[in-house]
Short mmCIF file of C-alpha atoms and ligand atoms in Angstrom, two decimals:
data_model
loop_
_atom_site.label_atom_id
_atom_site.label_comp_id
_atom_site.label_asym_id
_atom_site.label_seq_id
_atom_site.Cartn_x
_atom_site.Cartn_y
_atom_site.Cartn_z
CA MET A 16 0.00 0.00 0.00
CA SER A 17 1.36 3.40 -0.90
CA ASP A 18 0.89 6.16 1.64
CA ALA A 19 2.45 8.91 -0.46
CA LEU A 20 0.08 11.43 -1.98
CA LEU A 21 0.41 11.64 -5.74
CA SER A 22 0.13 14.90 -7.63
CA TYR A 23 -2.91 15.31 -9.84
CA ALA A 24 -0.77 14.83 -12.95
CA GLU A 25 0.80 11.63 -11.61
CA ALA A 26 -2.55 10.11 -10.68
CA ALA A 27 -4.16 11.14 -13.98
CA ALA A 28 -1.25 9.67 -15.94
CA PHE A 29 -1.44 6.43 -13.97
CA VAL A 30 -5.17 6.09 -14.61
CA ALA A 31 -4.79 6.98 -18.30
CA LYS A 32 -2.14 4.30 -18.73
CA ARG A 33 -4.24 1.69 -16.97
CA ALA A 34 -7.28 2.65 -19.06
CA ALA A 35 -5.23 2.30 -22.26
CA GLN A 36 -4.11 -1.18 -21.18
CA LEU A 37 -7.66 -2.22 -20.37
CA ALA A 38 -8.94 -0.87 -23.67
CA ARG A 39 -6.81 -3.35 -25.58
CA SER A 40 -9.19 -6.21 -24.86
CA LYS A 41 -12.80 -5.72 -25.83
CA PRO A 42 -15.92 -6.64 -23.86
CA ALA A 43 -18.39 -9.29 -24.96
CA THR A 44 -21.00 -8.07 -27.45
CA GLU A 45 -24.76 -8.27 -27.60
CA ARG A 46 -27.44 -7.18 -30.03
CA VAL A 47 -29.98 -4.56 -29.02
CA LYS A 48 -32.92 -2.95 -30.74
CA LEU A 49 -32.01 0.48 -32.05
CA PRO A 50 -34.11 2.57 -29.62
CA ALA A 51 -32.44 0.71 -26.72
CA ALA A 52 -28.97 1.68 -27.93
CA ALA A 53 -28.90 5.05 -26.15
CA GLY A 54 -25.99 5.00 -23.71
CA ARG A 55 -24.58 1.85 -25.29
CA VAL A 56 -21.21 1.50 -26.99
CA LEU A 57 -21.06 0.37 -30.62
CA ALA A 58 -19.25 -2.94 -31.10
CA GLU A 59 -19.26 -2.69 -34.91
CA THR A 60 -18.47 -0.11 -37.55
CA LEU A 61 -21.62 1.59 -38.79
CA ARG A 62 -21.48 1.88 -42.56
CA ALA A 63 -23.67 3.79 -45.01
CA ASP A 64 -25.97 1.33 -46.77
CA THR A 65 -26.53 3.77 -49.64
CA ASP A 66 -25.22 7.13 -50.75
CA GLN A 67 -26.44 9.81 -48.35
CA PRO A 68 -28.47 11.54 -49.50
CA PRO A 69 -29.44 8.87 -52.03
CA PHE A 70 -30.54 11.54 -54.53
CA PRO A 71 -29.73 15.25 -54.89
CA ARG A 72 -32.19 16.80 -52.51
CA SER A 73 -33.58 20.23 -51.91
CA THR A 74 -32.94 21.81 -48.54
CA ARG A 75 -35.67 24.40 -49.09
CA ASP A 76 -39.21 24.91 -50.21
CA GLY A 77 -38.92 26.90 -53.42
CA TYR A 78 -38.11 26.45 -57.07
CA ALA A 79 -35.55 24.23 -58.69
CA CYS A 80 -33.89 26.26 -61.42
CA ARG A 81 -30.79 26.94 -63.38
CA ALA A 82 -28.76 29.44 -61.39
CA ALA A 83 -27.63 31.38 -64.47
CA GLU A 84 -31.18 31.75 -65.76
CA ILE A 85 -32.88 32.77 -62.55
CA SER A 86 -30.13 35.25 -61.73
CA THR A 87 -31.21 37.33 -64.76
CA HIS A 88 -34.35 38.24 -62.73
CA SER A 89 -36.53 37.55 -65.76
CA PRO A 90 -39.89 35.81 -65.22
CA LEU A 91 -39.67 32.04 -65.54
CA ALA A 92 -42.57 29.65 -65.96
CA VAL A 93 -43.32 27.14 -63.23
CA VAL A 94 -43.65 23.91 -65.19
CA GLY A 95 -43.95 21.22 -62.52
CA THR A 96 -44.08 20.33 -58.85
CA THR A 97 -42.12 17.76 -56.89
CA ARG A 98 -43.04 16.98 -53.31
CA ALA A 99 -40.89 15.14 -50.78
CA GLY A 100 -41.45 11.46 -51.48
CA ASP A 101 -42.05 11.93 -55.21
CA PRO A 102 -39.65 10.15 -57.54
CA PRO A 103 -37.01 12.22 -59.33
CA SER A 104 -38.64 14.30 -62.04
CA GLY A 105 -37.76 16.51 -64.96
CA PRO A 106 -36.16 17.28 -67.22
CA LEU A 107 -36.43 20.97 -66.46
CA PRO A 108 -36.93 22.83 -69.78
CA ARG A 109 -34.72 25.82 -70.40
CA GLY A 110 -36.25 29.10 -69.23
CA ALA A 111 -38.44 27.43 -66.61
CA VAL A 112 -38.43 26.53 -62.92
CA TRP A 113 -39.89 23.60 -61.05
CA GLU A 114 -41.72 23.98 -57.77
CA ILE A 115 -40.03 21.86 -55.12
CA MET A 116 -40.44 21.05 -51.44
CA THR A 117 -37.78 20.49 -48.79
CA GLY A 118 -36.41 16.97 -49.01
CA ALA A 119 -37.64 16.37 -52.56
CA PRO A 120 -35.36 15.13 -55.35
CA ILE A 121 -34.04 17.82 -57.67
CA PRO A 122 -35.49 17.53 -61.21
CA ARG A 123 -32.93 16.63 -63.82
CA GLY A 124 -31.45 19.71 -65.46
CA ALA A 125 -31.81 21.99 -62.42
CA ASP A 126 -28.63 23.11 -60.69
CA ALA A 127 -29.93 25.24 -57.80
CA VAL A 128 -32.99 25.88 -55.68
CA VAL A 129 -34.25 29.35 -54.98
CA MET A 130 -36.14 29.83 -51.73
CA LEU A 131 -39.84 30.59 -51.89
CA GLU A 132 -39.21 33.75 -49.89
CA HIS A 133 -36.77 35.06 -52.48
CA VAL A 134 -39.11 35.17 -55.48
CA GLU A 135 -42.18 37.16 -56.45
CA SER A 136 -44.90 35.99 -58.76
CA ALA A 137 -44.71 37.54 -62.20
CA ASN A 138 -47.34 37.74 -64.92
CA LEU A 139 -47.77 34.86 -67.25
CA ASN A 140 -46.68 36.92 -70.25
CA ILE A 141 -43.56 35.21 -71.29
CA PRO A 142 -41.21 38.06 -71.79
CA SER A 143 -40.08 39.34 -75.09
CA SER A 144 -36.58 40.59 -75.50
CA THR A 145 -37.89 44.02 -74.48
CA GLN A 146 -39.07 42.79 -71.09
CA HIS A 147 -37.68 44.54 -68.07
CA ARG A 148 -34.47 43.03 -66.89
CA THR A 149 -31.80 43.94 -64.46
CA PRO A 150 -29.16 46.05 -66.19
CA GLY A 151 -26.16 43.97 -67.03
CA ALA A 152 -28.01 40.64 -66.76
CA PRO A 153 -27.76 38.46 -69.82
CA HIS A 154 -30.76 38.05 -72.12
CA LEU A 155 -32.44 34.70 -72.12
CA ASP A 156 -32.00 33.40 -75.59
CA SER A 157 -35.03 32.87 -77.75
CA GLU A 158 -34.71 29.08 -77.81
CA MET A 159 -34.86 29.09 -74.04
CA TRP A 160 -38.06 31.10 -73.92
CA GLU A 161 -39.62 29.02 -76.58
CA SER A 162 -38.89 25.85 -74.68
CA ALA A 163 -40.41 27.24 -71.47
CA HIS A 164 -43.29 28.73 -73.36
CA ILE A 165 -44.35 25.41 -74.80
CA LYS A 166 -44.27 23.74 -71.42
CA SER A 167 -45.89 26.54 -69.53
CA ALA A 168 -49.03 27.58 -71.27
CA GLY A 169 -51.37 28.64 -68.47
CA SER A 170 -48.88 28.14 -65.69
CA PRO A 171 -47.71 30.82 -63.27
CA THR A 172 -44.38 32.52 -63.56
CA ILE A 173 -42.00 33.71 -60.89
CA ARG A 174 -39.05 36.04 -60.81
CA LEU A 175 -36.06 36.20 -58.43
CA LEU A 176 -36.24 39.36 -56.36
CA PRO A 177 -33.37 41.69 -57.29
CA PRO A 178 -30.64 42.27 -56.34
CA ARG A 179 -30.25 38.68 -55.12
CA THR A 180 -28.51 36.20 -57.40
CA ILE A 181 -28.27 32.44 -57.03
CA LYS A 182 -25.16 30.32 -57.22
CA LYS A 183 -24.98 26.90 -58.81
CA GLY A 184 -25.56 24.23 -56.16
CA GLU A 185 -27.37 26.59 -53.79
CA ASN A 186 -29.85 24.79 -51.50
CA ILE A 187 -29.02 21.41 -52.99
CA VAL A 188 -27.29 18.59 -51.16
CA ALA A 189 -25.66 16.52 -53.89
CA ARG A 190 -26.14 12.78 -53.94
CA GLY A 191 -23.51 11.19 -51.67
CA ALA A 192 -22.38 14.56 -50.25
CA GLN A 193 -22.88 13.33 -46.68
CA ALA A 194 -21.61 9.81 -47.21
CA ARG A 195 -20.89 7.32 -49.96
CA LYS A 196 -22.31 3.82 -49.86
CA GLY A 197 -20.00 1.69 -47.70
CA ASP A 198 -18.34 4.62 -45.94
CA ALA A 199 -17.55 4.07 -42.25
CA LEU A 200 -19.81 6.53 -40.44
CA LEU A 201 -19.15 5.53 -36.83
CA PRO A 202 -16.29 3.42 -35.53
CA ALA A 203 -16.74 0.65 -32.96
CA GLY A 204 -16.25 2.18 -29.53
CA THR A 205 -18.63 5.09 -30.13
CA LEU A 206 -20.99 5.90 -27.27
CA CYS A 207 -24.46 6.14 -28.82
CA SER A 208 -26.75 9.01 -28.10
CA ALA A 209 -29.53 10.60 -30.11
CA ALA A 210 -27.42 11.67 -33.11
CA GLN A 211 -25.73 8.30 -33.51
CA ILE A 212 -29.07 6.53 -33.23
CA ALA A 213 -30.59 8.77 -35.90
CA LEU A 214 -27.65 8.05 -38.19
CA ALA A 215 -27.99 4.29 -37.64
CA ALA A 216 -31.71 4.57 -38.35
CA SER A 217 -30.99 6.37 -41.62
CA CYS A 218 -28.83 3.39 -42.62
CA GLY A 219 -31.63 0.96 -41.88
CA ALA A 220 -30.06 -0.52 -38.75
CA THR A 221 -32.98 -1.88 -36.76
CA ASN A 222 -30.55 -3.53 -34.34
CA LEU A 223 -27.00 -2.73 -33.31
CA ASN A 224 -24.16 -4.82 -31.97
CA VAL A 225 -23.03 -3.19 -28.75
CA TYR A 226 -20.62 -4.10 -25.99
CA ALA A 227 -21.93 -5.63 -22.81
CA ARG A 228 -22.05 -2.89 -20.20
CA PRO A 229 -19.63 -3.18 -17.31
CA ARG A 230 -21.41 -3.72 -13.99
CA VAL A 231 -20.63 -0.90 -11.63
CA ALA A 232 -21.41 -1.51 -7.99
CA ILE A 233 -22.16 1.63 -6.00
CA LEU A 234 -21.70 1.31 -2.29
CA SER A 235 -22.30 4.30 -0.05
CA THR A 236 -20.99 3.95 3.47
CA GLY A 237 -21.86 5.94 6.59
CA ASP A 238 -23.86 5.55 9.78
CA GLU A 239 -25.48 8.91 9.11
CA LEU A 240 -26.96 7.87 5.77
CA VAL A 241 -30.57 6.86 5.22
CA PRO A 242 -32.23 5.77 1.95
CA ILE A 243 -33.65 8.64 -0.09
CA ALA A 244 -37.25 7.60 0.61
CA ALA A 245 -36.69 7.87 4.37
CA LYS A 246 -37.17 11.00 6.47
CA PRO A 247 -33.81 11.68 8.10
CA ARG A 248 -33.87 11.92 11.90
CA PRO A 249 -31.67 14.53 13.58
CA GLY A 250 -28.07 13.88 12.62
CA GLN A 251 -28.96 11.80 9.58
CA ILE A 252 -28.80 12.71 5.88
CA ARG A 253 -30.13 11.07 2.77
CA ASN A 254 -27.84 9.03 0.59
CA SER A 255 -27.69 11.36 -2.38
CA SER A 256 -24.42 10.11 -3.79
CA SER A 257 -25.60 6.67 -4.89
CA ALA A 258 -28.27 8.15 -7.16
CA MET A 259 -25.81 10.75 -8.47
CA LEU A 260 -23.17 8.16 -9.28
CA ALA A 261 -25.72 5.85 -10.89
CA ALA A 262 -26.63 8.68 -13.26
CA MET A 263 -22.96 9.34 -14.02
CA VAL A 264 -22.30 5.65 -14.59
CA THR A 265 -25.26 5.28 -16.95
CA ALA A 266 -24.18 8.33 -18.92
CA ALA A 267 -20.69 6.88 -19.29
CA GLY A 268 -21.92 3.53 -20.65
CA GLY A 269 -21.95 1.41 -17.46
CA ALA A 270 -24.73 -0.52 -15.74
CA PRO A 271 -25.13 0.80 -12.21
CA TRP A 272 -25.87 -1.56 -9.35
CA ILE A 273 -26.87 0.42 -6.29
CA MET A 274 -26.14 -1.57 -3.15
CA PRO A 275 -27.71 -1.09 0.27
CA ILE A 276 -25.95 1.48 2.45
CA ALA A 277 -23.06 -0.03 4.44
CA ARG A 278 -22.54 0.93 8.06
CA ASP A 279 -19.29 2.17 9.53
CA THR A 280 -18.42 -1.21 11.01
CA ALA A 281 -15.89 -3.76 9.85
CA ARG A 282 -18.62 -6.37 9.74
CA SER A 283 -20.99 -4.40 7.54
CA LEU A 284 -18.19 -3.36 5.19
CA ASN A 285 -16.77 -6.88 4.93
CA ALA A 286 -20.12 -8.30 3.89
CA ALA A 287 -20.88 -5.49 1.44
CA LEU A 288 -17.44 -5.55 -0.19
CA ALA A 289 -17.50 -9.32 -0.58
CA ARG A 290 -20.76 -9.02 -2.54
CA ALA A 291 -19.71 -5.96 -4.48
CA ALA A 292 -16.51 -7.61 -5.71
CA ALA A 293 -18.66 -9.45 -8.28
CA ALA A 294 -18.79 -6.17 -10.24
CA ASP A 295 -16.28 -4.98 -12.84
CA LEU A 296 -15.95 -1.67 -11.09
CA LEU A 297 -16.82 -0.75 -7.52
CA LEU A 298 -17.43 2.81 -6.42
CA ILE A 299 -17.42 3.20 -2.65
CA THR A 300 -18.31 6.55 -1.16
CA GLY A 301 -17.23 7.73 2.26
CA GLY A 302 -15.07 6.13 4.88
CA VAL A 303 -11.73 6.90 3.24
CA SER A 304 -10.63 9.94 5.25
CA ALA A 305 -8.44 9.76 8.31
CA GLY A 306 -11.34 9.67 10.81
CA LYS A 307 -11.87 7.07 13.49
CA PHE A 308 -14.75 5.48 11.54
CA ASP A 309 -13.14 5.60 8.14
CA LEU A 310 -12.81 1.87 7.76
CA VAL A 311 -12.92 1.31 4.02
CA GLU A 312 -9.19 1.00 3.40
CA PRO A 313 -8.60 -1.64 6.08
CA ALA A 314 -11.67 -3.55 4.90
CA LEU A 315 -10.32 -3.58 1.34
CA ALA A 316 -6.92 -4.68 2.64
CA ARG A 317 -8.55 -7.58 4.50
CA LEU A 318 -10.05 -8.73 1.19
CA GLY A 319 -6.59 -8.74 -0.38
CA ALA A 320 -6.88 -5.51 -2.36
CA ARG A 321 -3.91 -4.23 -4.31
CA PHE A 322 -3.71 -0.47 -3.78
CA HIS A 323 -2.56 1.80 -6.59
CA PHE A 324 -2.89 5.01 -4.63
CA THR A 325 -4.60 6.22 -1.50
CA GLY A 326 -4.50 9.97 -1.83
CA ILE A 327 -3.98 12.78 -4.31
CA ARG A 328 -2.97 16.38 -3.78
CA ILE A 329 -6.26 17.75 -5.06
CA GLN A 330 -9.21 19.59 -3.65
CA PRO A 331 -11.86 18.37 -3.34
CA GLY A 332 -11.06 14.70 -3.17
CA LYS A 333 -7.72 14.34 -1.44
CA PRO A 334 -8.28 10.93 0.23
CA LEU A 335 -9.13 9.13 -3.02
CA VAL A 336 -8.34 5.39 -3.04
CA PHE A 337 -7.72 3.38 -6.22
CA ALA A 338 -7.28 -0.36 -5.80
CA GLU A 339 -8.23 -3.65 -7.35
CA LEU A 340 -9.72 -6.83 -5.96
CA ARG A 341 -9.97 -10.29 -7.35
CA ARG A 342 -13.42 -10.38 -8.86
CA THR A 343 -15.72 -12.86 -7.20
CA GLY A 344 -17.80 -14.94 -9.56
CA THR A 345 -20.97 -15.04 -7.53
CA GLY A 346 -24.12 -13.05 -7.28
CA PRO A 347 -26.79 -11.89 -9.70
CA HIS A 348 -24.50 -9.34 -11.23
CA GLN A 349 -21.82 -11.66 -12.38
CA ASN A 350 -21.19 -10.79 -15.99
CA ARG A 351 -19.37 -11.78 -19.07
CA SER A 352 -16.53 -9.38 -18.56
CA ARG A 353 -13.08 -10.38 -19.73
CA THR A 354 -11.20 -9.33 -16.61
CA GLN A 355 -10.92 -11.23 -13.40
CA ARG A 356 -10.43 -7.98 -11.57
CA CYS A 357 -12.79 -5.66 -9.84
CA TYR A 358 -11.43 -2.12 -10.00
CA VAL A 359 -12.22 -0.24 -6.83
CA TYR A 360 -12.46 3.45 -6.07
CA GLY A 361 -12.86 4.70 -2.55
CA LEU A 362 -14.36 8.13 -3.28
CA PRO A 363 -14.41 10.77 -0.55
CA GLY A 364 -17.90 10.98 0.97
CA ASN A 365 -18.88 14.52 0.22
CA PRO A 366 -20.97 14.47 -2.94
CA VAL A 367 -19.00 17.17 -4.78
CA SER A 368 -15.79 15.29 -3.98
CA SER A 369 -17.34 12.01 -5.14
CA ALA A 370 -18.50 13.61 -8.38
CA VAL A 371 -15.17 15.24 -9.24
CA THR A 372 -13.04 12.24 -8.37
CA PHE A 373 -15.36 9.92 -10.29
CA GLN A 374 -15.10 12.11 -13.33
CA LEU A 375 -11.34 12.56 -13.18
CA PHE A 376 -10.19 9.11 -12.16
CA ALA A 377 -12.97 6.50 -12.31
CA ALA A 378 -14.73 7.51 -15.54
CA PRO A 379 -11.64 6.78 -17.69
CA ILE A 380 -11.45 3.21 -16.35
CA LEU A 381 -15.21 2.79 -16.79
CA ALA A 382 -14.96 4.05 -20.39
CA ALA A 383 -12.22 1.52 -21.13
CA LEU A 384 -14.20 -1.31 -19.54
CA ALA A 385 -17.19 -0.26 -21.64
CA GLY A 386 -15.13 -0.50 -24.84
CA ARG A 387 -15.29 3.22 -25.56
CA ASN A 388 -12.68 4.93 -27.74
CA ALA A 389 -12.46 8.08 -25.68
CA HIS A 390 -11.38 7.68 -22.09
CA GLY A 391 -10.20 10.95 -20.62
CA PRO A 392 -12.06 13.77 -18.90
CA ARG A 393 -12.85 16.75 -21.13
CA PHE A 394 -11.24 20.10 -20.50
CA ALA A 395 -11.75 23.43 -22.21
CA LEU A 396 -10.45 26.98 -22.01
CA ALA A 397 -12.53 29.89 -20.77
CA ARG A 398 -12.11 33.46 -19.69
CA LEU A 399 -12.21 33.98 -15.93
CA ALA A 400 -14.89 36.46 -14.88
CA ALA A 401 -13.49 37.44 -11.46
CA ASP A 402 -10.31 36.98 -9.42
CA VAL A 403 -9.86 33.64 -7.64
CA LYS A 404 -7.45 33.38 -4.70
CA THR A 405 -6.41 30.06 -3.18
CA LYS A 406 -3.49 28.53 -1.33
CA PRO A 407 -0.94 26.72 -3.50
CA GLY A 408 -0.12 23.05 -2.93
CA LEU A 409 -3.24 21.34 -4.26
CA THR A 410 -4.73 21.17 -7.74
CA ARG A 411 -8.26 22.44 -7.25
CA PHE A 412 -11.43 21.66 -9.13
CA LEU A 413 -13.92 24.24 -7.96
CA PRO A 414 -17.60 24.15 -8.98
CA ALA A 415 -18.16 26.89 -11.52
CA ALA A 416 -20.67 28.11 -14.06
CA CYS A 417 -19.55 28.75 -17.59
CA THR A 418 -21.66 30.84 -19.94
CA PHE A 419 -21.32 30.12 -23.63
CA LEU A 420 -23.28 33.13 -24.78
CA LYS A 421 -20.38 35.41 -25.63
CA SER A 422 -17.72 34.98 -28.24
CA ALA A 423 -15.45 33.35 -25.64
CA PRO A 424 -16.82 31.12 -22.88
CA GLU A 425 -16.71 32.93 -19.54
CA VAL A 426 -16.46 31.12 -16.24
CA ALA A 427 -17.17 32.16 -12.67
CA LEU A 428 -17.08 30.20 -9.43
CA VAL A 429 -20.45 29.38 -7.93
CA HIS A 430 -20.89 30.41 -4.35
CA TRP A 431 -20.56 27.24 -2.30
CA GLN A 432 -20.41 26.04 1.24
CA GLY A 433 -17.89 23.29 0.67
CA SER A 434 -17.95 19.83 -0.82
CA GLY A 435 -21.29 18.87 0.69
CA ASP A 436 -23.11 21.70 -1.09
CA LEU A 437 -25.34 19.91 -3.58
CA ALA A 438 -27.31 23.04 -4.40
CA ALA A 439 -24.09 24.74 -5.52
CA MET A 440 -23.12 21.70 -7.56
CA ALA A 441 -26.48 21.75 -9.30
CA ARG A 442 -25.93 25.43 -10.23
CA ALA A 443 -22.53 24.62 -11.69
CA ASN A 444 -21.86 23.19 -15.13
CA CYS A 445 -18.10 22.75 -14.90
CA TYR A 446 -15.16 22.93 -12.51
CA LEU A 447 -12.53 25.65 -12.56
CA VAL A 448 -9.10 24.02 -12.54
CA VAL A 449 -6.61 25.85 -10.32
CA PRO A 450 -3.06 24.54 -10.84
CA ASP A 451 -1.20 23.44 -7.69
CA ASN A 452 1.49 26.12 -7.97
CA CYS A 453 -1.02 28.94 -8.23
CA ASP A 454 -2.43 31.22 -5.53
CA HIS A 455 -4.17 33.81 -7.66
CA LEU A 456 -6.00 33.61 -10.96
CA LYS A 457 -6.76 37.06 -12.29
CA ALA A 458 -10.03 38.18 -13.84
CA GLY A 459 -9.73 38.06 -17.61
CA ALA A 460 -7.14 35.28 -17.57
CA THR A 461 -7.61 32.24 -19.80
CA VAL A 462 -8.24 29.32 -17.48
CA THR A 463 -8.88 25.61 -17.80
CA ILE A 464 -12.26 24.16 -16.94
CA LEU A 465 -13.24 20.54 -16.46
CA LEU A 466 -16.52 19.99 -18.27
CA ALA A 467 -19.11 18.31 -16.05
P1 AMP B 520 -16.79 10.66 4.89
O1 AMP B 520 -15.88 10.67 3.69
O2 AMP B 520 -17.39 9.32 5.14
O3 AMP B 520 -16.11 11.25 6.08
O4 AMP B 520 -17.99 11.61 4.53
C1 AMP B 520 -17.74 12.99 4.32
C2 AMP B 520 -19.04 13.77 4.30
O5 AMP B 520 -19.83 13.36 3.20
C3 AMP B 520 -19.91 13.56 5.52
O6 AMP B 520 -20.46 14.81 5.88
C4 AMP B 520 -20.98 12.63 5.05
O7 AMP B 520 -22.17 12.80 5.75
C5 AMP B 520 -21.14 13.00 3.60
N1 AMP B 520 -21.56 11.85 2.84
C6 AMP B 520 -20.95 10.64 2.84
N2 AMP B 520 -21.58 9.78 2.04
C7 AMP B 520 -22.64 10.45 1.52
C8 AMP B 520 -23.67 10.10 0.62
N3 AMP B 520 -23.75 8.86 0.11
N4 AMP B 520 -24.59 11.02 0.30
C9 AMP B 520 -24.50 12.25 0.80
N5 AMP B 520 -23.54 12.66 1.66
C10 AMP B 520 -22.62 11.76 2.02
MG1 MG B 521 -18.39 8.46 6.59
#
């Protein structure tokens, strides 16, 4: 067991390396119906089953046209209509336009679509060469008018509103512009959410091969904790962290297994840990500080845990424990995982500390166990709204709110009462990262934020 506190960078590098090792072997796969694939990790490459779009399609309601013709601002006859769902139509005669709806195939011969809002209706009189035209615009040649004229007897005419002109290709997505048949659209290891599911649906995937989700046991410890449905008596609090971590685990591609609260006794912890070791990953909250009833570390040691680290110079979250146990093969949550290990995090009990340490150090291991391609926490740069003063020595991750309304994201600390302040955490959307050698971040400085 190592008693030395690691720096943030050392611990992060250790976890990243371990995650990369774990990612080399892939989890078992299973097939799920497409709507059930949200939060699941693709175990196959998703490929385009056809060109996307499969035909040149209009992105607007308007008129399919030839850009050079319509840009003369002369009246053009409307010689047909294509609605979304209609087969490709045409050909478009010269000197004419074709009414078209969003999503409909472009008639052969047209090379642009002009938006409905950008034309006015013009009289049916097919113009002679003396017809009004925008100075400098080319004349439509007589053959062109004749061709439209024949097609358009009795049909309305429209004219592009000057001074607008239309470029070739405007408001058309060419066939195959998004993807070519057979193109790899999503690699295996992609976490599926709404966009990925829509894409799979567009390729006709009614089912997807996904990786089996790692089982993540969540064990909150503490004599003061009561289940969330209970009314806490004086001195008690509700177990908020188990529900929070379950949400974080689900979002990261794991299957949460919330265990009953363990008491601050060796006996209760022994029994709970022995059961929980059937999981791929075990998240314990509380009981890892230096207090008299912080019994998690010794209980893990009794079970033969191998400790990777037992503390990091960060705030919040200093007493973080990372260890591994031999996975037990019993219990309803035994799974098909490829590792015989149960990775264990002893997260500090305060919910903000649990959340930050999960995100920084446990989520990368969970992502690797889930077969995801991306493992690390996400950081971004933002402009600091007001001075922040701290003591150097610890890397800090302070709950903050970032606004993305301005040209540069701007971040400010949320007012908080320490790591137990759930209301503050719920007002935050990121954490301000304060480097360990820093005692003062000045307003206006570019700072790093950890995205929540
Ligand atoms: P500990 O790390 O066990 O000393 O806990 C630190 C603080 O976090 C204490 O104030 C606990 O009451 C609180 N705490 C521990 N576990 C939870 C939990 N599951 N939900 C909410 N608060 C907790
Ligand atoms: Mg405790």
